[in-house]
mmCIF file of C-alpha atoms in Angstrom:
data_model
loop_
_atom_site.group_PDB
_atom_site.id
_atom_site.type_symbol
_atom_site.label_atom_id
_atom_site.label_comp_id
_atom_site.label_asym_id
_atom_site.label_seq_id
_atom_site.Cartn_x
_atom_site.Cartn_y
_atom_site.Cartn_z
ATOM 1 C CA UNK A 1258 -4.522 -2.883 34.942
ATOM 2 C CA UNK A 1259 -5.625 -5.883 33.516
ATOM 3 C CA UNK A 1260 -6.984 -5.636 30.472
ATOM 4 C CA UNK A 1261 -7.851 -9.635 29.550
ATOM 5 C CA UNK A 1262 -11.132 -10.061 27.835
ATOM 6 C CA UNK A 1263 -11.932 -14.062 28.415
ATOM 7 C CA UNK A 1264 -13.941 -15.925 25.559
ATOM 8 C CA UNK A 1265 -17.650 -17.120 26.876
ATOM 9 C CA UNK A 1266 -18.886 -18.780 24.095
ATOM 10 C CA UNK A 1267 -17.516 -19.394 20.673
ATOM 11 C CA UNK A 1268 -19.261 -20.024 16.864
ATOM 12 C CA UNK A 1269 -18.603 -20.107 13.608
ATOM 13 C CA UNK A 1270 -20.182 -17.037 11.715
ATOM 14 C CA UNK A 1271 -19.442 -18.007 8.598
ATOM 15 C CA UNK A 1272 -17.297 -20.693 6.524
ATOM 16 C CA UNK A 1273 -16.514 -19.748 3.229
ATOM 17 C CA UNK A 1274 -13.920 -21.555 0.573
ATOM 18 C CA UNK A 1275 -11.357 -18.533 1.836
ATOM 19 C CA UNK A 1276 -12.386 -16.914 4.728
ATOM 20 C CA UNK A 1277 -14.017 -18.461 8.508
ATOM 21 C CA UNK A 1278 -15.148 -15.700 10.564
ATOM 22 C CA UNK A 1279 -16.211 -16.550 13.996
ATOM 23 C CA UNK A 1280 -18.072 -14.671 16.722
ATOM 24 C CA UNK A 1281 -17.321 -15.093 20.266
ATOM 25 C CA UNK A 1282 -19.021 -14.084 23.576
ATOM 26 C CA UNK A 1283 -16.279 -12.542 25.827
ATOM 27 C CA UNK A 1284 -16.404 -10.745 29.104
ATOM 28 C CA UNK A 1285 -14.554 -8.000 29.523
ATOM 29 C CA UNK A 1286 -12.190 -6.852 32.581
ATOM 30 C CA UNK A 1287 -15.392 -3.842 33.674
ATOM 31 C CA UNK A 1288 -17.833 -7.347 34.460
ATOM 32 C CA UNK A 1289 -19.522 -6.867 31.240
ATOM 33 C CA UNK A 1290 -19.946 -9.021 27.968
ATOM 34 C CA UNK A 1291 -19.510 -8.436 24.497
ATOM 35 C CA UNK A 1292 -19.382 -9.953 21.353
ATOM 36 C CA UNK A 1293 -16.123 -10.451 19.387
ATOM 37 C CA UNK A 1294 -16.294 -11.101 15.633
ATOM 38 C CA UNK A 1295 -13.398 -11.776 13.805
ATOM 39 C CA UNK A 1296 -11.450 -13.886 10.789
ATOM 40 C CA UNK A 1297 -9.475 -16.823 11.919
ATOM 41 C CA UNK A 1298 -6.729 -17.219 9.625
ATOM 42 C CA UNK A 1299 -4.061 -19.798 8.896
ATOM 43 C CA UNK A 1300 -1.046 -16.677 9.240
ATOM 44 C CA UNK A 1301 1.101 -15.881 6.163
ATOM 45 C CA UNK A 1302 4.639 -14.848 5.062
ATOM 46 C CA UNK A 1303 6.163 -12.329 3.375
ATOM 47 C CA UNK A 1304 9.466 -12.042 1.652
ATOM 48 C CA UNK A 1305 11.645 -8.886 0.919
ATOM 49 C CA UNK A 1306 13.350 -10.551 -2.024
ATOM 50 C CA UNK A 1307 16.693 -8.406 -2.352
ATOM 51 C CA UNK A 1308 18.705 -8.574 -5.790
ATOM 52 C CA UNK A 1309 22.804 -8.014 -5.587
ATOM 53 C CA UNK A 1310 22.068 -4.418 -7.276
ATOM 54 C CA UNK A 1311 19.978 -3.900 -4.395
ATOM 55 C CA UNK A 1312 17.024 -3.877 -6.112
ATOM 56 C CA UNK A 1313 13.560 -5.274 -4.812
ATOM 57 C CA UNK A 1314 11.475 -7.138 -6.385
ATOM 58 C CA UNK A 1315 7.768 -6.088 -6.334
ATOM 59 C CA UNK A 1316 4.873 -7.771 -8.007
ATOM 60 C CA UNK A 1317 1.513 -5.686 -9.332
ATOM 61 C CA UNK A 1318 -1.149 -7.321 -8.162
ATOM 62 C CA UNK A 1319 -5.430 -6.576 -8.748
ATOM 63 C CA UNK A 1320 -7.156 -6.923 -5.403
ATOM 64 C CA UNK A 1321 -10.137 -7.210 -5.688
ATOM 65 C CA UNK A 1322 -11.622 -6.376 -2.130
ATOM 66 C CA UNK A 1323 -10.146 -3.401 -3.069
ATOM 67 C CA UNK A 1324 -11.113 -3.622 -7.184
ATOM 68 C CA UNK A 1325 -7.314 -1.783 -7.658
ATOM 69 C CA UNK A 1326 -3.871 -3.366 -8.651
ATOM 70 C CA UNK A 1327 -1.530 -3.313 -5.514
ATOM 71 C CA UNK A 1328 2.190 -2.631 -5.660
ATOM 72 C CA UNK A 1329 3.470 -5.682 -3.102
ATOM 73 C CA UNK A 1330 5.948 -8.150 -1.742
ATOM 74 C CA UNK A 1331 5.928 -11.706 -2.645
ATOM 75 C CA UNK A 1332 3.616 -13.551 0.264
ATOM 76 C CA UNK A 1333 1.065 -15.854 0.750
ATOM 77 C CA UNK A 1334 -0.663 -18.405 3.283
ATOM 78 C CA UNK A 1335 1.245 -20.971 5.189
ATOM 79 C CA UNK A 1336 -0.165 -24.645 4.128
ATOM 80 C CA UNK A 1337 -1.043 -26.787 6.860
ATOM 81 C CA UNK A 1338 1.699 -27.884 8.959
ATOM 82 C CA UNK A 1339 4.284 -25.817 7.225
ATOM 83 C CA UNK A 1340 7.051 -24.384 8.724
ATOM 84 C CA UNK A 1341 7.052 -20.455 7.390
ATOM 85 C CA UNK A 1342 10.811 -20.259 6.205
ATOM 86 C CA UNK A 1343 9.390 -23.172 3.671
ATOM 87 C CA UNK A 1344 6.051 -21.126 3.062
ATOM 88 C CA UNK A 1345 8.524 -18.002 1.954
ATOM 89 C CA UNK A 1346 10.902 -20.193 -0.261
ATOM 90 C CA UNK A 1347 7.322 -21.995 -2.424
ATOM 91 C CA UNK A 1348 6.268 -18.182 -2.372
ATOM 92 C CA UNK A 1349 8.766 -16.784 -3.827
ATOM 93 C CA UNK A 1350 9.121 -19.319 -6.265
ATOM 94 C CA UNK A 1351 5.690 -19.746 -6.937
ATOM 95 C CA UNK A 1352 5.452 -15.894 -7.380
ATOM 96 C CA UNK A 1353 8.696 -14.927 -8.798
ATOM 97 C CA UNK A 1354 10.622 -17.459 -10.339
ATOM 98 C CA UNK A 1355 13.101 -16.717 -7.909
ATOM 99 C CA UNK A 1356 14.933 -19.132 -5.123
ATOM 100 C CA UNK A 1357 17.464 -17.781 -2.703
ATOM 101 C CA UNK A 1358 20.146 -18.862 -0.574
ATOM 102 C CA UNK A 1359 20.656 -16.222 1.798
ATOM 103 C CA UNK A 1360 17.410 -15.855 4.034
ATOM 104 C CA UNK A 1361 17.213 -14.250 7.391
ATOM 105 C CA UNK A 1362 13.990 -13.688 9.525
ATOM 106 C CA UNK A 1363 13.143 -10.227 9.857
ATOM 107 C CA UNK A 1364 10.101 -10.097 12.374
ATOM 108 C CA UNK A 1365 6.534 -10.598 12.272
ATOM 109 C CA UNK A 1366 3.487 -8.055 11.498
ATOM 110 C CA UNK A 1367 -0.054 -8.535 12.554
ATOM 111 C CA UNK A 1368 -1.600 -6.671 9.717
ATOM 112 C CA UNK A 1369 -5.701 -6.412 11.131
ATOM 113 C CA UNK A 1370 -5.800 -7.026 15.180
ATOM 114 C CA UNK A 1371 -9.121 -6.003 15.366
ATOM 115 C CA UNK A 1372 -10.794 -8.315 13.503
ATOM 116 C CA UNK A 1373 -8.753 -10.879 12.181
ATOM 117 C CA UNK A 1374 -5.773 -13.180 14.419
ATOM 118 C CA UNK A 1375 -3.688 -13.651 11.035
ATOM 119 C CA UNK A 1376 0.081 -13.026 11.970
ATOM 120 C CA UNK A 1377 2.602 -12.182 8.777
ATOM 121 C CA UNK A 1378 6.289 -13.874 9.461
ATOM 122 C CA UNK A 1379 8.976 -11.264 7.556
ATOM 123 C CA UNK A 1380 12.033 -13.135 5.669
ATOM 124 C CA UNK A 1381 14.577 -11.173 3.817
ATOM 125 C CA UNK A 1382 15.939 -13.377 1.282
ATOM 126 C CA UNK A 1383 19.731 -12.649 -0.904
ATOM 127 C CA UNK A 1384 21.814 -13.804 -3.265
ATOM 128 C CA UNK A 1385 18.723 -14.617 -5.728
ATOM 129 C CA UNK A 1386 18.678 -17.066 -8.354
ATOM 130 C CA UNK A 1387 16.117 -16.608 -11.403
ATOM 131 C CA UNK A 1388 14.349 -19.973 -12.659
ATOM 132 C CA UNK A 1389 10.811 -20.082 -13.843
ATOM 133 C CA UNK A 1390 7.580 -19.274 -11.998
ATOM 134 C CA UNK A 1391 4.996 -21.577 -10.836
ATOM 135 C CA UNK A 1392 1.936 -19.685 -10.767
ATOM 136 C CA UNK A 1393 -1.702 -21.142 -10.392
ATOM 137 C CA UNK A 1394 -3.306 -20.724 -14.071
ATOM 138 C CA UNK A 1395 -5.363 -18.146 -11.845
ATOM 139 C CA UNK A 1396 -2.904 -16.360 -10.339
ATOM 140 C CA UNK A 1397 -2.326 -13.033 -12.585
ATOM 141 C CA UNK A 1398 0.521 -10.919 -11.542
ATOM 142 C CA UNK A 1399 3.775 -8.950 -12.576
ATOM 143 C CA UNK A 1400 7.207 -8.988 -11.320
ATOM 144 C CA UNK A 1401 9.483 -6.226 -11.697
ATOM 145 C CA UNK A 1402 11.891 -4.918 -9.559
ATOM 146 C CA UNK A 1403 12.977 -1.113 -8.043
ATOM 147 C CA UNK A 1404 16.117 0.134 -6.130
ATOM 148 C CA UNK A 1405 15.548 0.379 -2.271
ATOM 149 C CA UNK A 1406 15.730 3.711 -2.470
ATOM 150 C CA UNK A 1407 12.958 4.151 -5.169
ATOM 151 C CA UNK A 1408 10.734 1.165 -3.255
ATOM 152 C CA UNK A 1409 11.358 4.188 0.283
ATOM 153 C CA UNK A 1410 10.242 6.974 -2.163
ATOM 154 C CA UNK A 1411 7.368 4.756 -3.515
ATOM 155 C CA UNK A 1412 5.793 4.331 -0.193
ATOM 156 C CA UNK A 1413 6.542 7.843 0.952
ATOM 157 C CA UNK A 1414 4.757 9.192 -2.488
ATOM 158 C CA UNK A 1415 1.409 6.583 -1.464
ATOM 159 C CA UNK A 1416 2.168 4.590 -4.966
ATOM 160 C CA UNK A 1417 2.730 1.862 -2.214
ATOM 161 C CA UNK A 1418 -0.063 1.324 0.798
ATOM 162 C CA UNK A 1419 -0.193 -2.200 0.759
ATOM 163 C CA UNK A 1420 0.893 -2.624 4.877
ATOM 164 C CA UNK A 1421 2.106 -5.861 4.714
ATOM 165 C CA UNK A 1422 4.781 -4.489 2.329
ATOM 166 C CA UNK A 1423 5.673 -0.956 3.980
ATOM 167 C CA UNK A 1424 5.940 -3.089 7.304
ATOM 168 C CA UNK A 1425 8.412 -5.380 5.575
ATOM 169 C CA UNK A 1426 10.088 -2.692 3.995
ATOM 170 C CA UNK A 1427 10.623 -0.972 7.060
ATOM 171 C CA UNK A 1428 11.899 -4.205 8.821
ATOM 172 C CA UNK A 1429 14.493 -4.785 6.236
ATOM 173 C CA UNK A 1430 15.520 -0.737 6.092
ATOM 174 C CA UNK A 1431 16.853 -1.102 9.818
ATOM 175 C CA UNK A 1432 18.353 -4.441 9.221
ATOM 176 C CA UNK A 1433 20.410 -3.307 6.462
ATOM 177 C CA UNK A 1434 21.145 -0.344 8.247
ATOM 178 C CA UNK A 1435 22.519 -2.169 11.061
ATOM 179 C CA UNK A 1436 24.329 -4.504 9.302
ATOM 180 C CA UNK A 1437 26.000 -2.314 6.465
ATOM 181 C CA UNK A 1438 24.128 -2.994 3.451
ATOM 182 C CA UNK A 1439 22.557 -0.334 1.369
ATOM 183 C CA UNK B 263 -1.331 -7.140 -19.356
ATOM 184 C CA UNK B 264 -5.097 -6.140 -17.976
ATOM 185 C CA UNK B 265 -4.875 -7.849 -14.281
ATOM 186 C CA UNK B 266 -8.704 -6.930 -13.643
ATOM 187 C CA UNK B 267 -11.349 -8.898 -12.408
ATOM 188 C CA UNK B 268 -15.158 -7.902 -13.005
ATOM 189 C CA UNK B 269 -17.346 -8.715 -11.066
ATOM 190 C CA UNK B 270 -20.297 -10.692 -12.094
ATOM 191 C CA UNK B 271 -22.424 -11.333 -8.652
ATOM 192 C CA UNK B 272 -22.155 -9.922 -5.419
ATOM 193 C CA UNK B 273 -24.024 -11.687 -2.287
ATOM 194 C CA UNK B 274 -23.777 -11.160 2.088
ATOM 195 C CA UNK B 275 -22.042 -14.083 3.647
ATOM 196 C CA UNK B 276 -22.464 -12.464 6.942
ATOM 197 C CA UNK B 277 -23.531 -9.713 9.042
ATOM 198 C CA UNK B 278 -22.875 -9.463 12.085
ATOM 199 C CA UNK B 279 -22.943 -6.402 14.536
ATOM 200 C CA UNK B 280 -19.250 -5.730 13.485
ATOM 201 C CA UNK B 281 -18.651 -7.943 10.409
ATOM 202 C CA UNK B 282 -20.170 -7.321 7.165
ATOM 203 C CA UNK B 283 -18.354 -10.197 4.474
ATOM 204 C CA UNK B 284 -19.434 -10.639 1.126
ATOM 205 C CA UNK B 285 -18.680 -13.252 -1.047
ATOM 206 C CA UNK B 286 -18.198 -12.238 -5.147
ATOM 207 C CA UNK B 287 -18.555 -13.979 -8.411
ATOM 208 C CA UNK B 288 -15.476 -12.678 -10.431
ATOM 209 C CA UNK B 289 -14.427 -13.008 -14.089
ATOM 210 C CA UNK B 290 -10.639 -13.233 -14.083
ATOM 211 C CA UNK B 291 -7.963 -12.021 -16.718
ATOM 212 C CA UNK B 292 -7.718 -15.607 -18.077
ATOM 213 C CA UNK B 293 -11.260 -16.030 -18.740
ATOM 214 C CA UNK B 294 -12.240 -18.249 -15.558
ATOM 215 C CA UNK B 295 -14.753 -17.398 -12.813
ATOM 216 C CA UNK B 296 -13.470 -17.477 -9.081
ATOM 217 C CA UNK B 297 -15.060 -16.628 -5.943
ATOM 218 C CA UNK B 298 -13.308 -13.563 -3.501
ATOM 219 C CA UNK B 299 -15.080 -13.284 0.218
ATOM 220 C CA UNK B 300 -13.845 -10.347 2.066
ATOM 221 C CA UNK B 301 -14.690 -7.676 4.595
ATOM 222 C CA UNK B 302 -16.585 -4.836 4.002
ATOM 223 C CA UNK B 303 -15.266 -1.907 6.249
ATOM 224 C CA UNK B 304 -15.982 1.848 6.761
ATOM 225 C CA UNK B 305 -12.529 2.753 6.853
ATOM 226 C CA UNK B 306 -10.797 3.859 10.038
ATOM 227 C CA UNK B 307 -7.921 6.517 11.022
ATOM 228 C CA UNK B 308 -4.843 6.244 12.961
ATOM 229 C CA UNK B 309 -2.979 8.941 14.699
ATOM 230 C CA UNK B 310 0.831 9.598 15.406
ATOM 231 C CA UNK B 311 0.318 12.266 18.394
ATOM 232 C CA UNK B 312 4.063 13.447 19.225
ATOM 233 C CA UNK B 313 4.318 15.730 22.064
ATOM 234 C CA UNK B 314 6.313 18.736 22.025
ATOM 235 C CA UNK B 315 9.606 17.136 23.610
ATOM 236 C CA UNK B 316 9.187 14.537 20.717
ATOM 237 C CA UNK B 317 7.596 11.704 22.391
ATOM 238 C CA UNK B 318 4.790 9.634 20.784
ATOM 239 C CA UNK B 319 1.555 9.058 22.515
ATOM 240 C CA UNK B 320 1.078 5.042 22.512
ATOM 241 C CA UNK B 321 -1.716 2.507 24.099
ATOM 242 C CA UNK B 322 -1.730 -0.663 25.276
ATOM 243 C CA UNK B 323 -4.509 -2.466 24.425
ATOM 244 C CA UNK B 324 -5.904 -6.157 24.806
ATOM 245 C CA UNK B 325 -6.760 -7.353 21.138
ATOM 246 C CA UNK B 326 -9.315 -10.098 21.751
ATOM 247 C CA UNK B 327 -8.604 -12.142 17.922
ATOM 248 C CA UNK B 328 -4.893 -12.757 19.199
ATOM 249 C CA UNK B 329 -5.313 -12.785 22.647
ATOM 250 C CA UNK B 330 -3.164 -10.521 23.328
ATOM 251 C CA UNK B 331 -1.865 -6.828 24.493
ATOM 252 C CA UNK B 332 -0.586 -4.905 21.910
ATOM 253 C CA UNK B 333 0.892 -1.639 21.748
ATOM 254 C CA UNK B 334 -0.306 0.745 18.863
ATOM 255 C CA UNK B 335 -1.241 4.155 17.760
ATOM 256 C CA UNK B 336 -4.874 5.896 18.721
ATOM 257 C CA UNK B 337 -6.948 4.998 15.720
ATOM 258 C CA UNK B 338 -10.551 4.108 15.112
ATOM 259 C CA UNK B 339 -13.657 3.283 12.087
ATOM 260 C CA UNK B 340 -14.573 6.281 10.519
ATOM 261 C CA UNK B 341 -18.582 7.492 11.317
ATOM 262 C CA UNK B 342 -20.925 7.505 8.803
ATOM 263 C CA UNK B 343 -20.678 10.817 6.700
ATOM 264 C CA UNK B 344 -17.212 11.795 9.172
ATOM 265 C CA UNK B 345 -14.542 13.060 7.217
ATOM 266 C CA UNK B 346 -11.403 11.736 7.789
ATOM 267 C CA UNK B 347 -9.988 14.123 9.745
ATOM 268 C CA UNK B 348 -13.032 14.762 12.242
ATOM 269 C CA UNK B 349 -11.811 10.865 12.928
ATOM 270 C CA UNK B 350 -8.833 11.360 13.855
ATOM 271 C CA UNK B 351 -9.802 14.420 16.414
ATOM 272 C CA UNK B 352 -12.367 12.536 17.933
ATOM 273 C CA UNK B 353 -10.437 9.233 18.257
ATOM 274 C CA UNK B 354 -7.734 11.107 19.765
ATOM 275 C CA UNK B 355 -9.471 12.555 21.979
ATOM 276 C CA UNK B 356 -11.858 10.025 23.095
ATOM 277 C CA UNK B 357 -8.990 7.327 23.527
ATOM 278 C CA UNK B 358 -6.511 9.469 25.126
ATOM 279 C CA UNK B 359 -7.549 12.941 25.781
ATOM 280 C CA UNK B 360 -5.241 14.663 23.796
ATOM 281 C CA UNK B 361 -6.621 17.252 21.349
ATOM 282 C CA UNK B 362 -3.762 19.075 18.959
ATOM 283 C CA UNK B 363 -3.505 22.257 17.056
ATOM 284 C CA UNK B 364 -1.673 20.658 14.750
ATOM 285 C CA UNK B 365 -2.971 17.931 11.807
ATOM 286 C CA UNK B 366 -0.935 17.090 8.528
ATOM 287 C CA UNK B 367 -2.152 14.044 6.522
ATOM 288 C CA UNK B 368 0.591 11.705 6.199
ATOM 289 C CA UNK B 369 -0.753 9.130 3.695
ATOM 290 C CA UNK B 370 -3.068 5.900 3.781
ATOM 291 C CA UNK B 371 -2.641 2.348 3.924
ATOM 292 C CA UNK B 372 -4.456 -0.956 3.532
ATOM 293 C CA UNK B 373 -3.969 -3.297 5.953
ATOM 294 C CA UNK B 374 -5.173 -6.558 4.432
ATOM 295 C CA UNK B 375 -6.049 -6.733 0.864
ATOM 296 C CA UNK B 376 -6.425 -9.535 0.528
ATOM 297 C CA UNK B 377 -9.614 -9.858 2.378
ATOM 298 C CA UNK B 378 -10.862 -6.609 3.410
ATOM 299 C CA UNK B 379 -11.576 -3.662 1.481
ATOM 300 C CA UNK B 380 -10.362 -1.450 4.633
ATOM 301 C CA UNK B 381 -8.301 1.813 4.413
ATOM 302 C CA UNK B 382 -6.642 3.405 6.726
ATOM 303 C CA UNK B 383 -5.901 7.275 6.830
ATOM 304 C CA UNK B 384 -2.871 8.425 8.737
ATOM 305 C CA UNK B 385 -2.302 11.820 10.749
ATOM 306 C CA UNK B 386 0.582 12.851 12.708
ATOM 307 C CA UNK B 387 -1.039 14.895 15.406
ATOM 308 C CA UNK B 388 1.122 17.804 17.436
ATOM 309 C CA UNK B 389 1.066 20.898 19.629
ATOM 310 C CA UNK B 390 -0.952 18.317 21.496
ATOM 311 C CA UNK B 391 -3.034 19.168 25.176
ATOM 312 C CA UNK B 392 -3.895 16.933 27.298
ATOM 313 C CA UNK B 393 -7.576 17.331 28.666
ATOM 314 C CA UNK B 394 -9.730 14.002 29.532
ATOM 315 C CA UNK B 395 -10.032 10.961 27.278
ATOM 316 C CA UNK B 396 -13.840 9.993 26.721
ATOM 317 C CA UNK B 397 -13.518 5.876 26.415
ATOM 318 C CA UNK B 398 -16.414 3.842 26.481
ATOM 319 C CA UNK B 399 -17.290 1.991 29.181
ATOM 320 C CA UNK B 400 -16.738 -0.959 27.811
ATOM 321 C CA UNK B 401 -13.291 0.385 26.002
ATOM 322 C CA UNK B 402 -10.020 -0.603 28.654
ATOM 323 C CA UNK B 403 -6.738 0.842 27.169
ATOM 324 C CA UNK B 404 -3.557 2.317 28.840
ATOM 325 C CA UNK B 405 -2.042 5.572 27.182
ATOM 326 C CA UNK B 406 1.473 6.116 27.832
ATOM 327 C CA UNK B 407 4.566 7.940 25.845
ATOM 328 C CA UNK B 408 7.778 7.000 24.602
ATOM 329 C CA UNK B 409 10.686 9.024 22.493
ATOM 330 C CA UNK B 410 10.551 8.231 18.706
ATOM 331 C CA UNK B 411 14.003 6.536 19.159
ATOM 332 C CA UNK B 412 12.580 4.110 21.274
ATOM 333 C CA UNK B 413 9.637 4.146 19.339
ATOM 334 C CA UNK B 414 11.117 2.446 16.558
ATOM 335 C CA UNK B 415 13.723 0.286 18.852
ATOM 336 C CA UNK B 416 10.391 -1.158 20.192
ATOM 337 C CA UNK B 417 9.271 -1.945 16.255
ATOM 338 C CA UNK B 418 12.896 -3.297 15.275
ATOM 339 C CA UNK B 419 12.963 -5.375 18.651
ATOM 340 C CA UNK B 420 9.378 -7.017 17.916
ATOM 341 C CA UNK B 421 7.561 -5.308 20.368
ATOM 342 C CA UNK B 422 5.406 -3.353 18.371
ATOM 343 C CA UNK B 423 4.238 -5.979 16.133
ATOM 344 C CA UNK B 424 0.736 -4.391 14.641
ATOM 345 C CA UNK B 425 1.038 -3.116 11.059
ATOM 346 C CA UNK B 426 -1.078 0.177 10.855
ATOM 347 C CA UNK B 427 1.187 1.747 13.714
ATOM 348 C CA UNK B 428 4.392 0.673 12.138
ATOM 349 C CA UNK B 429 3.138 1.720 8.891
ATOM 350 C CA UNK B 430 2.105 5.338 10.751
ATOM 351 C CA UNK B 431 6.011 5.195 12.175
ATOM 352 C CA UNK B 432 7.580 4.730 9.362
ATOM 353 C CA UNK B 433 5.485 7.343 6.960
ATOM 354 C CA UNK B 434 6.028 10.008 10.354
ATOM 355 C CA UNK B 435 9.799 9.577 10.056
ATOM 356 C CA UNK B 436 10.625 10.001 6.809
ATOM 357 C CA UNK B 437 8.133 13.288 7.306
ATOM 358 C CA UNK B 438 10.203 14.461 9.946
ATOM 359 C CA UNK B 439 13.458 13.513 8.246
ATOM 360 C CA UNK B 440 12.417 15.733 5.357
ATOM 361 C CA UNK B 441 11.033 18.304 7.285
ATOM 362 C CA UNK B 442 13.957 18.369 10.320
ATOM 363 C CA UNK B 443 11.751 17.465 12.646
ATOM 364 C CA UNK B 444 13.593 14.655 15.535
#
């Protein structure tokens, strides 16, 4: 069955300073047409930063969307012409404080396909390094950091629904199941 | 430290026939004002159905924001005044014809805080039976089944790629893990 909707028409719905949401004209594989809205995004990254205890570190972060403090990984949007290992190093850094020098690409998450084309590229990143943080003066967050084990039972317990970060989470539980750590 | 942000005006950027954003004058922690645009959404549900020889009811379907077919759970936007778990039923049902006897409420996630105010509620679904699906007309989606093993070999290996079903997996199999279920 093919199940290809092909775009007829595209426009911008809106252009904001964060978000562009566009609506397209598509016709779907019955012979009928529809409209398709949706955010167009620049993709992100997300980093499961892993300590040598084995600890995670998390940041708590307000949402506002949301208007509640998330439990998260480190992540953010890739810059223009960025590759995304380089967009999960400045993220980290940026977030954290921390650098790394162990990284290995986990997968990738699409975190909203129905109305939004951002893709999420997963790092895990080892053998951690603390420096200082280079946070925007608008950027208000805490770092702290969990066992695996408690960052499982967090998400199992709901104290963790951000998806981005169970997603990651359950990327890097496999890995490190596979390859002997934890 | 207080990482709230009040909000101090609250306008429609858009709104579309599936796309409400709104764009938000915020006070921040520091004392500065920002902007946040995001999506306002009705909330949806998504359903881990597992048949009784332990397979997991699945669907292929053509996301038209990536341009792309992706393989994910049953799941769909909550009706005005539905509770959650009439959602779930009728999704089920109306995607793949399933109905179960079965419901337990597995958690809830948010897929994109960062822009949306969307949650998700998550079922897993059993002592399923299969009767006829009720799609739209306009709605084209294949429904097939695979065992949880492969289930998650198919997240590990990339194919599954969309967060709210991975996020469903990985909540249904620490459930069944503590429950001896699979």
């Amino acid at each position: 069955m093919d199940l290809t909707e092909h775009p007829l028409h595209s426009e911008i719905m809106a252009a904001g300073d964060l978000l562009t949401v566009k609506r397209d004209l598509v016709s779907l594989p019955n012979g009928n047409t529809s409209y398709r809205e949706y955010v167009a995004h620049p993709g992100a990254v997300v980093v499961v930063p892993m300590l040598s205890n084995g600890h995670v570190v998390l940041e708590r972060q307000f949402r506002y969307p949301l208007r509640q403090v998330f439990v998260e990984l480190p992540a953010g949007k890739i810059d223009p012409n960025e590759e995304t290992l380089q967009t999960g190093k400045r993220e980290l850094l940026e977030e954290t404080g921390y650098t790394a020098r162990q990284w290995v690409k986990l997968g990738r998450q699409h975190p909203c396909i129905g109305y939004s084309d951002e893709v999420i590229h997963i790092y895990l990143a080892t053998d951690l390094q603390l420096g200082s943080h280079r946070r925007d003066e608008d950027e208000s967050l805490e770092v702290f950091d969990v066992s695996f084990a408690d960052c499982l039972s967090m998400i199992v317990q709901g104290e963790i629904t951000d998806s981005k970060t169970i997603t990651a989470i359950f990327l890097a539980e496999k890995y490190l199941q596979a390859n002997g750590g934890n």
